[in-house]
PDB file of C-alpha atoms in Angstrom:
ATOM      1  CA  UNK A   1       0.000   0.000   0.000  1.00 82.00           C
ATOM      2  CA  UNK A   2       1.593   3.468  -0.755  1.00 89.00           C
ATOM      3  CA  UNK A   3       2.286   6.174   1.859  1.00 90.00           C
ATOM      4  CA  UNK A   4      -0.751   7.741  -0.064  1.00 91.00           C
ATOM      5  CA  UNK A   5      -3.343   5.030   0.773  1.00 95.00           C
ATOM      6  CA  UNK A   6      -2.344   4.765   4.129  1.00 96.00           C
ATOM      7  CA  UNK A   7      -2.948   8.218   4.954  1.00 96.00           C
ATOM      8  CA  UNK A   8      -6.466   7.852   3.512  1.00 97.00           C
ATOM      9  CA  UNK A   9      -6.830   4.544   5.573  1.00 98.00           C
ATOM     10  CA  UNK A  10      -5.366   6.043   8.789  1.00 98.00           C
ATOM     11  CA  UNK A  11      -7.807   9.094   8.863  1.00 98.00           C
ATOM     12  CA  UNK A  12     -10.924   6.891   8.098  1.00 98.00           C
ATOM     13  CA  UNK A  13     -10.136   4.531  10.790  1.00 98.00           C
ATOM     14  CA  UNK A  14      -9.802   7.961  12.954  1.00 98.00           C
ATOM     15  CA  UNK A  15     -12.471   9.294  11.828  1.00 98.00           C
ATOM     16  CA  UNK A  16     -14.583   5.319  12.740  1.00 98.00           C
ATOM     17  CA  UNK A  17     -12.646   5.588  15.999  1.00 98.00           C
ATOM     18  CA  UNK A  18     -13.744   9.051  16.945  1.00 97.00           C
ATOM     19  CA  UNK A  19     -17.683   8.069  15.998  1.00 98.00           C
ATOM     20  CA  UNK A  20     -17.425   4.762  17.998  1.00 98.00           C
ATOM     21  CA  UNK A  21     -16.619   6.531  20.802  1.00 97.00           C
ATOM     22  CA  UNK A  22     -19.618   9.009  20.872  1.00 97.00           C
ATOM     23  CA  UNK A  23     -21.799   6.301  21.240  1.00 96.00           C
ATOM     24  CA  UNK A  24     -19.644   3.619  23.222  1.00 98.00           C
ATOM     25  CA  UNK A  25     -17.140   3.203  25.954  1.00 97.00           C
ATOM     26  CA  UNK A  26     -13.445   4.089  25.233  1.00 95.00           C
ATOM     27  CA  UNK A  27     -12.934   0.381  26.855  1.00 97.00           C
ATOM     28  CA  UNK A  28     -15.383  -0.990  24.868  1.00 98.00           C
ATOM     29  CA  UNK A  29     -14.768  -4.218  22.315  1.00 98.00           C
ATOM     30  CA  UNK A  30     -15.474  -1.793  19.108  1.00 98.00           C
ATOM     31  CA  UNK A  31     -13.591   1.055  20.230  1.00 98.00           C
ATOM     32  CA  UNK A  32     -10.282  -0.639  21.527  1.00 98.00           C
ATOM     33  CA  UNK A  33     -10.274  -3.271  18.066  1.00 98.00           C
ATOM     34  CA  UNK A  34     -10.402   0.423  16.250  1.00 98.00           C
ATOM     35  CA  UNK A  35      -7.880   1.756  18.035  1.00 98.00           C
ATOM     36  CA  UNK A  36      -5.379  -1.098  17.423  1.00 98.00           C
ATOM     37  CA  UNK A  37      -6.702  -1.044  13.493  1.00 98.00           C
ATOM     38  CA  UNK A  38      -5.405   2.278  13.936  1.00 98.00           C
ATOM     39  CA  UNK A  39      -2.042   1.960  15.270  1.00 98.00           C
ATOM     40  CA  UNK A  40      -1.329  -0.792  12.931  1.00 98.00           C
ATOM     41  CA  UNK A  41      -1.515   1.238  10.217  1.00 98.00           C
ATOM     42  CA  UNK A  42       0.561   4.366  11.656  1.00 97.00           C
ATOM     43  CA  UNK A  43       3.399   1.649  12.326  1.00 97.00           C
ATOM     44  CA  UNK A  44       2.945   0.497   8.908  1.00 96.00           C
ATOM     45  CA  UNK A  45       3.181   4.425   7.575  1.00 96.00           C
ATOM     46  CA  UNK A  46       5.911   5.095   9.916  1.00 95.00           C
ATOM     47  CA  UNK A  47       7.921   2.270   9.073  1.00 94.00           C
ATOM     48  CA  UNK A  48       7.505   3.098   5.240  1.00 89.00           C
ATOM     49  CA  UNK A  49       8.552   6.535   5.944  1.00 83.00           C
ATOM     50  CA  UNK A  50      11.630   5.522   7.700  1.00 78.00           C
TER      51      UNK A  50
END
């Protein structure tokens, strides 16, 4: 996936985080499986930009 792509995947899964949380727990199932969606793909951006 190029740096590109990522970018657009890591603000959408923000953006899904963000929403989730509104209307659920921050320690709920949804919201944590997000967040780790979400920090997968900023390792996989930050270890493309290195």
């Amino acid at each position: 996936m190029s740096n590109f792509n990522l970018k657009k995947e890591i603000e959408k899964c923000r953006e899904e985080m963000i929403m989730l949380s509104h209307n659920n727990a921050l320690t709920s199932e949804v919201v944590v499986s997000t967040s780790m969606k979400l920090d997968k793909l900023i390792n996989e951006y930050l270890k493309k930009a290195c």
